[in-house]
């Protein structure tokens, strides 16, 4: 297995359309043009996939999700995924960069304010229902038509329709995971998650992040427990474990190299850490993943 590639919208559209920060396509057309995306890969953009027909499986950060008509998934940048779809699978795949909104919005975290793209659950992806009155399907058809057009103000129209889609889908998800959670607490948690994403290789203690957030470690831990139902340290640890899994499925890195990239003191310490929180030794996890991937490809 080669390095897991990271794709941008520019990669998908081609050099002549690199200025585009948005892409929508029917799943059948997308698969035909990008067969390599059936293998493990990641994106540097947000993706929403909604299925209207067919079946199969979608592997997202080492968890399998079934392909079910009128359901879909929302993925954030950096997530490793692959698919094994049945030939008749159809639907829509929608990709966009965060800068598609921030070009006109001063809030750099605008997209992550939607519950579609935050990690308030243990699942690596939000499962989306698209059955409500055909509204979602109709909106996606309009977005696809607009995307293919040469109309004036096309980008502005697509921004408006994408915002409408994000709201429609987000209304199906609970905005607050537990009763009594405030908007301030949600904001702190989302900022904490963003800081983890930026710093988890160097900062492993809640007090490091509490300092960046200008609150006490006890306050941070109380907020994370209230909103996510787990201590702050566990969110940091979960992100380290996820990155370890992502690196392990890349056969170009041996266990010592993975440990070094994650800033562990030595190979033995990393192995103990990984086994404690996954129940498997690093090499055993890698072999199990490669075996499962081979079975899926052959099957």
PDB file of C-alpha atoms in Angstrom:
ATOM      1  CA  UNK A   1       0.000   0.000   0.000  1.00  0.00           C
ATOM      2  CA  UNK A   2       1.339   3.423  -0.967  1.00  0.00           C
ATOM      3  CA  UNK A   3       0.986   6.609   1.044  1.00  0.00           C
ATOM      4  CA  UNK A   4      -2.634   7.540   1.612  1.00  0.00           C
ATOM      5  CA  UNK A   5      -3.149  10.419  -0.856  1.00  0.00           C
ATOM      6  CA  UNK A   6      -4.781  13.716   0.047  1.00  0.00           C
ATOM      7  CA  UNK A   7      -6.997  15.230  -2.636  1.00  0.00           C
ATOM      8  CA  UNK A   8      -8.055  18.830  -3.102  1.00  0.00           C
ATOM      9  CA  UNK A   9     -10.926  20.107  -5.221  1.00  0.00           C
ATOM     10  CA  UNK A  10      -8.247  21.327  -7.608  1.00  0.00           C
ATOM     11  CA  UNK A  11      -7.051  17.700  -8.010  1.00  0.00           C
ATOM     12  CA  UNK A  12     -10.584  16.588  -8.825  1.00  0.00           C
ATOM     13  CA  UNK A  13     -11.490  19.358 -11.259  1.00  0.00           C
ATOM     14  CA  UNK A  14      -8.142  19.795 -12.993  1.00  0.00           C
ATOM     15  CA  UNK A  15      -5.665  22.667 -13.193  1.00  0.00           C
ATOM     16  CA  UNK A  16      -7.882  24.737 -15.480  1.00  0.00           C
ATOM     17  CA  UNK A  17     -10.547  25.046 -12.748  1.00  0.00           C
ATOM     18  CA  UNK A  18      -8.358  25.403  -9.655  1.00  0.00           C
ATOM     19  CA  UNK A  19     -10.047  28.652  -8.684  1.00  0.00           C
ATOM     20  CA  UNK A  20     -13.253  26.720  -7.953  1.00  0.00           C
ATOM     21  CA  UNK A  21     -13.900  25.962  -4.287  1.00  0.00           C
ATOM     22  CA  UNK A  22     -17.088  23.978  -4.810  1.00  0.00           C
ATOM     23  CA  UNK A  23     -17.942  20.772  -6.660  1.00  0.00           C
ATOM     24  CA  UNK A  24     -21.190  18.828  -6.904  1.00  0.00           C
ATOM     25  CA  UNK A  25     -21.714  15.715  -9.009  1.00  0.00           C
ATOM     26  CA  UNK A  26     -23.870  12.652  -9.314  1.00  0.00           C
ATOM     27  CA  UNK A  27     -22.176   9.751  -7.563  1.00  0.00           C
ATOM     28  CA  UNK A  28     -22.130   7.638 -10.747  1.00  0.00           C
ATOM     29  CA  UNK A  29     -20.335  10.395 -12.692  1.00  0.00           C
ATOM     30  CA  UNK A  30     -17.951  11.063  -9.805  1.00  0.00           C
ATOM     31  CA  UNK A  31     -16.980   7.382  -9.547  1.00  0.00           C
ATOM     32  CA  UNK A  32     -16.452   7.122 -13.293  1.00  0.00           C
ATOM     33  CA  UNK A  33     -14.095  10.103 -13.365  1.00  0.00           C
ATOM     34  CA  UNK A  34     -12.267   9.296 -10.121  1.00  0.00           C
ATOM     35  CA  UNK A  35     -11.926   5.531  -9.804  1.00  0.00           C
ATOM     36  CA  UNK A  36      -8.863   5.971  -7.594  1.00  0.00           C
ATOM     37  CA  UNK A  37     -11.101   7.404  -4.863  1.00  0.00           C
ATOM     38  CA  UNK A  38     -12.492   3.944  -4.158  1.00  0.00           C
ATOM     39  CA  UNK A  39      -9.209   3.235  -2.348  1.00  0.00           C
ATOM     40  CA  UNK A  40      -8.273   4.819   1.003  1.00  0.00           C
ATOM     41  CA  UNK A  41      -7.714   8.554   0.683  1.00  0.00           C
ATOM     42  CA  UNK A  42      -8.413  11.834   2.425  1.00  0.00           C
ATOM     43  CA  UNK A  43      -9.533  15.321   1.412  1.00  0.00           C
ATOM     44  CA  UNK A  44      -8.554  18.822   2.432  1.00  0.00           C
ATOM     45  CA  UNK A  45     -12.199  19.912   2.023  1.00  0.00           C
ATOM     46  CA  UNK A  46     -15.646  19.172   3.446  1.00  0.00           C
ATOM     47  CA  UNK A  47     -17.777  16.523   1.787  1.00  0.00           C
ATOM     48  CA  UNK A  48     -21.454  15.575   1.926  1.00  0.00           C
ATOM     49  CA  UNK A  49     -22.540  12.356   0.207  1.00  0.00           C
ATOM     50  CA  UNK A  50     -26.238  11.512  -0.107  1.00  0.00           C
ATOM     51  CA  UNK A  51     -27.478   8.273  -1.663  1.00  0.00           C
ATOM     52  CA  UNK A  52     -30.680   7.822  -3.648  1.00  0.00           C
ATOM     53  CA  UNK A  53     -30.227   4.212  -4.789  1.00  0.00           C
ATOM     54  CA  UNK A  54     -27.929   1.212  -4.508  1.00  0.00           C
ATOM     55  CA  UNK A  55     -25.943  -0.256  -1.648  1.00  0.00           C
ATOM     56  CA  UNK A  56     -22.506  -1.251  -0.456  1.00  0.00           C
ATOM     57  CA  UNK A  57     -20.231   0.102   2.244  1.00  0.00           C
ATOM     58  CA  UNK A  58     -18.423   3.314   3.075  1.00  0.00           C
ATOM     59  CA  UNK A  59     -15.339   2.994   5.329  1.00  0.00           C
ATOM     60  CA  UNK A  60     -14.717   6.207   7.277  1.00  0.00           C
ATOM     61  CA  UNK A  61     -11.808   6.399   9.710  1.00  0.00           C
ATOM     62  CA  UNK A  62     -11.851   2.626  10.244  1.00  0.00           C
ATOM     63  CA  UNK A  63     -15.603   2.326  10.838  1.00  0.00           C
ATOM     64  CA  UNK A  64     -17.921   0.763   8.249  1.00  0.00           C
ATOM     65  CA  UNK A  65     -21.175   2.477   7.286  1.00  0.00           C
ATOM     66  CA  UNK A  66     -23.795   0.889   5.021  1.00  0.00           C
ATOM     67  CA  UNK A  67     -24.931   2.653   1.866  1.00  0.00           C
ATOM     68  CA  UNK A  68     -28.685   3.135   2.314  1.00  0.00           C
ATOM     69  CA  UNK A  69     -30.987   5.068  -0.054  1.00  0.00           C
ATOM     70  CA  UNK A  70     -32.078   8.435   1.375  1.00  0.00           C
ATOM     71  CA  UNK A  71     -29.142   8.455   3.770  1.00  0.00           C
ATOM     72  CA  UNK A  72     -25.720   9.979   3.577  1.00  0.00           C
ATOM     73  CA  UNK A  73     -22.664  11.163   5.449  1.00  0.00           C
ATOM     74  CA  UNK A  74     -20.862  14.407   6.261  1.00  0.00           C
ATOM     75  CA  UNK A  75     -17.058  14.316   6.404  1.00  0.00           C
ATOM     76  CA  UNK A  76     -14.531  16.928   7.450  1.00  0.00           C
ATOM     77  CA  UNK A  77     -11.031  17.578   6.084  1.00  0.00           C
ATOM     78  CA  UNK A  78      -8.399  14.951   6.870  1.00  0.00           C
ATOM     79  CA  UNK A  79     -10.684  11.982   7.424  1.00  0.00           C
ATOM     80  CA  UNK A  80      -9.491   8.755   5.780  1.00  0.00           C
ATOM     81  CA  UNK A  81     -12.179   6.922   3.859  1.00  0.00           C
ATOM     82  CA  UNK A  82     -12.838   4.530   1.001  1.00  0.00           C
ATOM     83  CA  UNK A  83     -15.906   3.010  -0.581  1.00  0.00           C
ATOM     84  CA  UNK A  84     -17.141  -0.273  -1.946  1.00  0.00           C
ATOM     85  CA  UNK A  85     -20.383   0.654  -3.717  1.00  0.00           C
ATOM     86  CA  UNK A  86     -22.701  -1.587  -5.697  1.00  0.00           C
ATOM     87  CA  UNK A  87     -22.717  -0.746  -9.443  1.00  0.00           C
ATOM     88  CA  UNK A  88     -26.198   0.804  -9.370  1.00  0.00           C
ATOM     89  CA  UNK A  89     -25.416   3.135  -6.464  1.00  0.00           C
ATOM     90  CA  UNK A  90     -26.544   6.678  -7.195  1.00  0.00           C
ATOM     91  CA  UNK A  91     -26.914   9.975  -5.401  1.00  0.00           C
ATOM     92  CA  UNK A  92     -24.963  13.187  -4.973  1.00  0.00           C
ATOM     93  CA  UNK A  93     -21.494  14.038  -3.734  1.00  0.00           C
ATOM     94  CA  UNK A  94     -20.850  17.632  -2.739  1.00  0.00           C
ATOM     95  CA  UNK A  95     -17.390  19.026  -1.942  1.00  0.00           C
ATOM     96  CA  UNK A  96     -16.491  22.508  -0.751  1.00  0.00           C
ATOM     97  CA  UNK A  97     -13.618  24.356   0.904  1.00  0.00           C
ATOM     98  CA  UNK A  98     -14.092  26.360   4.079  1.00  0.00           C
ATOM     99  CA  UNK A  99     -12.875  29.397   2.146  1.00  0.00           C
ATOM    100  CA  UNK A 100     -15.981  29.108  -0.043  1.00  0.00           C
ATOM    101  CA  UNK A 101     -17.784  30.785   2.863  1.00  0.00           C
ATOM    102  CA  UNK A 102     -14.999  32.682   4.617  1.00  0.00           C
ATOM    103  CA  UNK A 103     -14.452  34.743   1.468  1.00  0.00           C
ATOM    104  CA  UNK A 104     -17.646  36.593   2.468  1.00  0.00           C
ATOM    105  CA  UNK A 105     -17.844  35.718   6.176  1.00  0.00           C
ATOM    106  CA  UNK A 106     -15.482  36.984   8.885  1.00  0.00           C
ATOM    107  CA  UNK A 107     -16.083  33.903  11.071  1.00  0.00           C
ATOM    108  CA  UNK A 108     -13.239  31.517  10.208  1.00  0.00           C
ATOM    109  CA  UNK A 109     -15.111  28.682  11.992  1.00  0.00           C
ATOM    110  CA  UNK A 110     -18.392  29.280  10.188  1.00  0.00           C
ATOM    111  CA  UNK A 111     -18.744  25.790   8.685  1.00  0.00           C
ATOM    112  CA  UNK A 112     -17.755  24.022  11.899  1.00  0.00           C
ATOM    113  CA  UNK A 113     -20.548  25.802  13.761  1.00  0.00           C
ATOM    114  CA  UNK A 114     -22.923  23.348  12.088  1.00  0.00           C
ATOM    115  CA  UNK A 115     -23.368  20.022  13.939  1.00  0.00           C
ATOM    116  CA  UNK A 116     -22.646  18.203  10.669  1.00  0.00           C
ATOM    117  CA  UNK A 117     -18.926  18.773  11.118  1.00  0.00           C
ATOM    118  CA  UNK A 118     -18.172  18.606  14.810  1.00  0.00           C
ATOM    119  CA  UNK A 119     -17.261  15.526  16.811  1.00  0.00           C
ATOM    120  CA  UNK A 120     -19.772  15.550  19.659  1.00  0.00           C
ATOM    121  CA  UNK A 121     -20.269  11.808  19.202  1.00  0.00           C
ATOM    122  CA  UNK A 122     -17.971   8.800  18.998  1.00  0.00           C
ATOM    123  CA  UNK A 123     -18.912   8.232  15.350  1.00  0.00           C
ATOM    124  CA  UNK A 124     -16.432   9.503  12.733  1.00  0.00           C
ATOM    125  CA  UNK A 125     -19.269  10.729  10.510  1.00  0.00           C
ATOM    126  CA  UNK A 126     -22.772  12.118  10.887  1.00  0.00           C
ATOM    127  CA  UNK A 127     -25.482   9.926   9.336  1.00  0.00           C
ATOM    128  CA  UNK A 128     -27.908  12.117   7.414  1.00  0.00           C
ATOM    129  CA  UNK A 129     -31.553  11.436   6.593  1.00  0.00           C
ATOM    130  CA  UNK A 130     -32.746  12.921   3.311  1.00  0.00           C
ATOM    131  CA  UNK A 131     -36.363  11.734   3.172  1.00  0.00           C
ATOM    132  CA  UNK A 132     -38.167  14.866   4.315  1.00  0.00           C
ATOM    133  CA  UNK A 133     -40.652  15.778   1.557  1.00  0.00           C
ATOM    134  CA  UNK A 134     -38.049  15.535  -1.170  1.00  0.00           C
ATOM    135  CA  UNK A 135     -36.731  18.979  -0.196  1.00  0.00           C
ATOM    136  CA  UNK A 136     -33.112  17.865   0.117  1.00  0.00           C
ATOM    137  CA  UNK A 137     -33.205  15.947  -3.163  1.00  0.00           C
ATOM    138  CA  UNK A 138     -34.820  18.876  -4.993  1.00  0.00           C
ATOM    139  CA  UNK A 139     -32.271  21.312  -3.604  1.00  0.00           C
ATOM    140  CA  UNK A 140     -29.377  19.103  -4.692  1.00  0.00           C
ATOM    141  CA  UNK A 141     -30.822  18.881  -8.208  1.00  0.00           C
ATOM    142  CA  UNK A 142     -30.975  22.687  -8.340  1.00  0.00           C
ATOM    143  CA  UNK A 143     -27.409  22.966  -7.062  1.00  0.00           C
ATOM    144  CA  UNK A 144     -26.172  20.547  -9.713  1.00  0.00           C
ATOM    145  CA  UNK A 145     -27.979  22.475 -12.452  1.00  0.00           C
ATOM    146  CA  UNK A 146     -26.543  25.770 -11.208  1.00  0.00           C
ATOM    147  CA  UNK A 147     -23.038  24.317 -10.951  1.00  0.00           C
ATOM    148  CA  UNK A 148     -23.184  23.167 -14.566  1.00  0.00           C
ATOM    149  CA  UNK A 149     -24.475  26.515 -15.801  1.00  0.00           C
ATOM    150  CA  UNK A 150     -22.639  29.624 -16.948  1.00  0.00           C
ATOM    151  CA  UNK A 151     -25.062  31.977 -15.225  1.00  0.00           C
ATOM    152  CA  UNK A 152     -24.046  35.296 -13.747  1.00  0.00           C
ATOM    153  CA  UNK A 153     -23.435  35.259  -9.980  1.00  0.00           C
ATOM    154  CA  UNK A 154     -23.195  31.454 -10.026  1.00  0.00           C
ATOM    155  CA  UNK A 155     -20.864  31.273  -7.033  1.00  0.00           C
ATOM    156  CA  UNK A 156     -23.127  33.524  -4.969  1.00  0.00           C
ATOM    157  CA  UNK A 157     -26.168  31.400  -5.818  1.00  0.00           C
ATOM    158  CA  UNK A 158     -24.300  28.215  -4.901  1.00  0.00           C
ATOM    159  CA  UNK A 159     -23.220  29.721  -1.563  1.00  0.00           C
ATOM    160  CA  UNK A 160     -26.822  30.523  -0.759  1.00  0.00           C
ATOM    161  CA  UNK A 161     -28.065  27.065  -1.681  1.00  0.00           C
ATOM    162  CA  UNK A 162     -25.224  25.364   0.189  1.00  0.00           C
ATOM    163  CA  UNK A 163     -26.057  27.376   3.304  1.00  0.00           C
ATOM    164  CA  UNK A 164     -29.688  26.291   2.954  1.00  0.00           C
ATOM    165  CA  UNK A 165     -28.598  22.656   2.640  1.00  0.00           C
ATOM    166  CA  UNK A 166     -26.372  22.860   5.723  1.00  0.00           C
ATOM    167  CA  UNK A 167     -29.263  24.279   7.742  1.00  0.00           C
ATOM    168  CA  UNK A 168     -31.748  21.668   6.473  1.00  0.00           C
ATOM    169  CA  UNK A 169     -29.449  18.769   7.327  1.00  0.00           C
ATOM    170  CA  UNK A 170     -28.284  20.266  10.623  1.00  0.00           C
ATOM    171  CA  UNK A 171     -31.876  20.582  11.824  1.00  0.00           C
ATOM    172  CA  UNK A 172     -32.040  16.782  11.785  1.00  0.00           C
ATOM    173  CA  UNK A 173     -29.171  16.585  14.269  1.00  0.00           C
ATOM    174  CA  UNK A 174     -29.350  17.612  17.922  1.00  0.00           C
ATOM    175  CA  UNK A 175     -27.738  20.994  18.455  1.00  0.00           C
ATOM    176  CA  UNK A 176     -27.062  20.179  22.100  1.00  0.00           C
ATOM    177  CA  UNK A 177     -25.996  16.657  23.074  1.00  0.00           C
ATOM    178  CA  UNK A 178     -27.303  16.981  26.636  1.00  0.00           C
ATOM    179  CA  UNK A 179     -30.053  19.078  28.275  1.00  0.00           C
ATOM    180  CA  UNK A 180     -28.918  22.382  29.708  1.00  0.00           C
ATOM    181  CA  UNK A 181     -25.855  22.821  27.504  1.00  0.00           C
ATOM    182  CA  UNK A 182     -25.362  26.483  26.599  1.00  0.00           C
ATOM    183  CA  UNK A 183     -24.197  28.055  23.362  1.00  0.00           C
ATOM    184  CA  UNK A 184     -21.114  29.309  25.238  1.00  0.00           C
ATOM    185  CA  UNK A 185     -20.192  25.769  26.262  1.00  0.00           C
ATOM    186  CA  UNK A 186     -20.648  24.553  22.682  1.00  0.00           C
ATOM    187  CA  UNK A 187     -18.418  27.365  21.451  1.00  0.00           C
ATOM    188  CA  UNK A 188     -15.681  26.497  23.957  1.00  0.00           C
ATOM    189  CA  UNK A 189     -15.798  22.836  22.964  1.00  0.00           C
ATOM    190  CA  UNK A 190     -15.567  23.617  19.250  1.00  0.00           C
ATOM    191  CA  UNK A 191     -12.614  25.930  19.873  1.00  0.00           C
ATOM    192  CA  UNK A 192     -11.027  23.203  21.988  1.00  0.00           C
ATOM    193  CA  UNK A 193     -11.509  20.671  19.186  1.00  0.00           C
ATOM    194  CA  UNK A 194      -9.947  23.042  16.678  1.00  0.00           C
ATOM    195  CA  UNK A 195      -6.969  23.608  18.951  1.00  0.00           C
ATOM    196  CA  UNK A 196      -6.555  19.847  19.372  1.00  0.00           C
ATOM    197  CA  UNK A 197      -6.493  19.468  15.600  1.00  0.00           C
ATOM    198  CA  UNK A 198      -3.766  22.092  15.337  1.00  0.00           C
ATOM    199  CA  UNK A 199      -1.634  21.029  18.313  1.00  0.00           C
ATOM    200  CA  UNK A 200      -2.180  17.380  19.284  1.00  0.00           C
ATOM    201  CA  UNK A 201       1.300  16.341  18.146  1.00  0.00           C
ATOM    202  CA  UNK A 202       2.925  18.673  20.665  1.00  0.00           C
ATOM    203  CA  UNK A 203       0.302  19.326  23.350  1.00  0.00           C
ATOM    204  CA  UNK A 204      -1.190  16.335  25.172  1.00  0.00           C
ATOM    205  CA  UNK A 205      -2.441  17.813  28.471  1.00  0.00           C
ATOM    206  CA  UNK A 206      -5.750  19.620  29.129  1.00  0.00           C
ATOM    207  CA  UNK A 207      -3.912  22.416  30.931  1.00  0.00           C
ATOM    208  CA  UNK A 208      -2.060  23.248  27.711  1.00  0.00           C
ATOM    209  CA  UNK A 209      -5.365  23.868  25.926  1.00  0.00           C
ATOM    210  CA  UNK A 210      -6.996  25.583  28.898  1.00  0.00           C
ATOM    211  CA  UNK A 211      -4.182  28.124  28.746  1.00  0.00           C
ATOM    212  CA  UNK A 212      -4.839  28.739  25.045  1.00  0.00           C
ATOM    213  CA  UNK A 213      -8.539  29.182  25.790  1.00  0.00           C
ATOM    214  CA  UNK A 214      -7.855  31.512  28.763  1.00  0.00           C
ATOM    215  CA  UNK A 215      -9.763  29.315  31.202  1.00  0.00           C
ATOM    216  CA  UNK A 216      -8.710  26.998  34.023  1.00  0.00           C
ATOM    217  CA  UNK A 217      -8.148  23.268  33.417  1.00  0.00           C
ATOM    218  CA  UNK A 218     -11.025  22.445  35.785  1.00  0.00           C
ATOM    219  CA  UNK A 219     -13.383  24.745  33.871  1.00  0.00           C
ATOM    220  CA  UNK A 220     -12.357  23.202  30.557  1.00  0.00           C
ATOM    221  CA  UNK A 221     -12.870  19.698  31.897  1.00  0.00           C
ATOM    222  CA  UNK A 222     -16.302  20.614  33.281  1.00  0.00           C
ATOM    223  CA  UNK A 223     -17.413  22.044  29.933  1.00  0.00           C
ATOM    224  CA  UNK A 224     -16.164  19.078  27.912  1.00  0.00           C
ATOM    225  CA  UNK A 225     -17.852  16.660  30.310  1.00  0.00           C
ATOM    226  CA  UNK A 226     -21.114  18.606  30.124  1.00  0.00           C
ATOM    227  CA  UNK A 227     -21.194  18.775  26.325  1.00  0.00           C
ATOM    228  CA  UNK A 228     -19.361  15.661  25.118  1.00  0.00           C
ATOM    229  CA  UNK A 229     -19.859  13.389  28.114  1.00  0.00           C
ATOM    230  CA  UNK A 230     -16.159  12.658  28.501  1.00  0.00           C
ATOM    231  CA  UNK A 231     -13.135  14.365  30.111  1.00  0.00           C
ATOM    232  CA  UNK A 232     -10.992  16.801  28.136  1.00  0.00           C
ATOM    233  CA  UNK A 233      -7.988  14.479  28.231  1.00  0.00           C
ATOM    234  CA  UNK A 234      -9.945  11.759  26.466  1.00  0.00           C
ATOM    235  CA  UNK A 235     -10.665  13.999  23.472  1.00  0.00           C
ATOM    236  CA  UNK A 236      -6.952  14.722  23.133  1.00  0.00           C
ATOM    237  CA  UNK A 237      -6.080  11.044  23.493  1.00  0.00           C
ATOM    238  CA  UNK A 238      -8.740  10.012  20.951  1.00  0.00           C
ATOM    239  CA  UNK A 239      -7.197  12.341  18.363  1.00  0.00           C
ATOM    240  CA  UNK A 240      -3.723  10.876  18.953  1.00  0.00           C
ATOM    241  CA  UNK A 241      -5.083   7.331  18.613  1.00  0.00           C
ATOM    242  CA  UNK A 242      -6.886   8.252  15.384  1.00  0.00           C
ATOM    243  CA  UNK A 243      -3.731   9.706  13.867  1.00  0.00           C
ATOM    244  CA  UNK A 244      -1.801   6.617  14.930  1.00  0.00           C
ATOM    245  CA  UNK A 245      -4.321   4.432  13.101  1.00  0.00           C
ATOM    246  CA  UNK A 246      -4.072   6.606  10.010  1.00  0.00           C
ATOM    247  CA  UNK A 247      -0.280   6.379   9.995  1.00  0.00           C
ATOM    248  CA  UNK A 248      -0.251   2.640  10.659  1.00  0.00           C
ATOM    249  CA  UNK A 249      -2.256   1.819   7.557  1.00  0.00           C
ATOM    250  CA  UNK A 250       0.506   3.471   5.562  1.00  0.00           C
ATOM    251  CA  UNK A 251       3.040   0.685   5.029  1.00  0.00           C
ATOM    252  CA  UNK A 252       5.813   3.191   4.253  1.00  0.00           C
ATOM    253  CA  UNK A 253       6.094   3.855   7.984  1.00  0.00           C
ATOM    254  CA  UNK A 254       7.378   1.240  10.395  1.00  0.00           C
ATOM    255  CA  UNK A 255       6.247   1.265  14.024  1.00  0.00           C
ATOM    256  CA  UNK A 256       9.262   3.274  15.181  1.00  0.00           C
ATOM    257  CA  UNK A 257       8.639   5.902  12.509  1.00  0.00           C
ATOM    258  CA  UNK A 258       4.976   6.171  13.481  1.00  0.00           C
ATOM    259  CA  UNK A 259       5.985   6.604  17.123  1.00  0.00           C
ATOM    260  CA  UNK A 260       8.471   9.316  16.169  1.00  0.00           C
ATOM    261  CA  UNK A 261       5.972  11.206  14.006  1.00  0.00           C
ATOM    262  CA  UNK A 262       3.545  11.214  16.939  1.00  0.00           C
ATOM    263  CA  UNK A 263       6.306  12.486  19.278  1.00  0.00           C
ATOM    264  CA  UNK A 264       6.394   9.445  21.550  1.00  0.00           C
ATOM    265  CA  UNK A 265       9.589   8.955  23.508  1.00  0.00           C
ATOM    266  CA  UNK A 266      10.206   5.502  22.100  1.00  0.00           C
ATOM    267  CA  UNK A 267       8.636   2.603  20.247  1.00  0.00           C
ATOM    268  CA  UNK A 268       7.812   0.642  23.421  1.00  0.00           C
ATOM    269  CA  UNK A 269       5.923   3.545  25.004  1.00  0.00           C
ATOM    270  CA  UNK A 270       3.893   4.074  21.830  1.00  0.00           C
ATOM    271  CA  UNK A 271       3.070   0.354  21.619  1.00  0.00           C
ATOM    272  CA  UNK A 272       1.818   0.305  25.226  1.00  0.00           C
ATOM    273  CA  UNK A 273      -0.242   3.440  24.634  1.00  0.00           C
ATOM    274  CA  UNK A 274      -1.820   2.146  21.431  1.00  0.00           C
ATOM    275  CA  UNK A 275      -2.645  -1.286  22.866  1.00  0.00           C
ATOM    276  CA  UNK A 276      -4.130   0.222  26.029  1.00  0.00           C
ATOM    277  CA  UNK A 277      -6.639   2.329  24.112  1.00  0.00           C
ATOM    278  CA  UNK A 278      -7.387   0.050  21.139  1.00  0.00           C
ATOM    279  CA  UNK A 279      -6.909  -3.435  22.565  1.00  0.00           C
ATOM    280  CA  UNK A 280      -4.477  -4.289  19.735  1.00  0.00           C
ATOM    281  CA  UNK A 281      -0.749  -3.936  19.219  1.00  0.00           C
ATOM    282  CA  UNK A 282       0.127  -1.493  16.405  1.00  0.00           C
ATOM    283  CA  UNK A 283       1.366  -4.173  14.000  1.00  0.00           C
ATOM    284  CA  UNK A 284      -1.700  -6.345  14.687  1.00  0.00           C
ATOM    285  CA  UNK A 285      -3.962  -3.410  13.878  1.00  0.00           C
ATOM    286  CA  UNK A 286      -2.103  -2.763  10.631  1.00  0.00           C
ATOM    287  CA  UNK A 287      -2.301  -6.392   9.520  1.00  0.00           C
ATOM    288  CA  UNK A 288      -6.004  -6.593  10.359  1.00  0.00           C
ATOM    289  CA  UNK A 289      -6.711  -3.446   8.348  1.00  0.00           C
ATOM    290  CA  UNK A 290      -4.712  -4.621   5.331  1.00  0.00           C
ATOM    291  CA  UNK A 291      -6.457  -8.018   5.467  1.00  0.00           C
ATOM    292  CA  UNK A 292      -9.924  -6.419   5.605  1.00  0.00           C
ATOM    293  CA  UNK A 293      -9.085  -4.032   2.762  1.00  0.00           C
ATOM    294  CA  UNK A 294      -7.812  -6.932   0.624  1.00  0.00           C
ATOM    295  CA  UNK A 295     -10.983  -8.917   1.276  1.00  0.00           C
ATOM    296  CA  UNK A 296     -13.135  -5.908   0.289  1.00  0.00           C
ATOM    297  CA  UNK A 297     -11.191  -5.266  -2.922  1.00  0.00           C
ATOM    298  CA  UNK A 298     -11.249  -8.942  -3.942  1.00  0.00           C
ATOM    299  CA  UNK A 299     -14.907  -9.267  -2.996  1.00  0.00           C
TER     300      UNK A 299
END
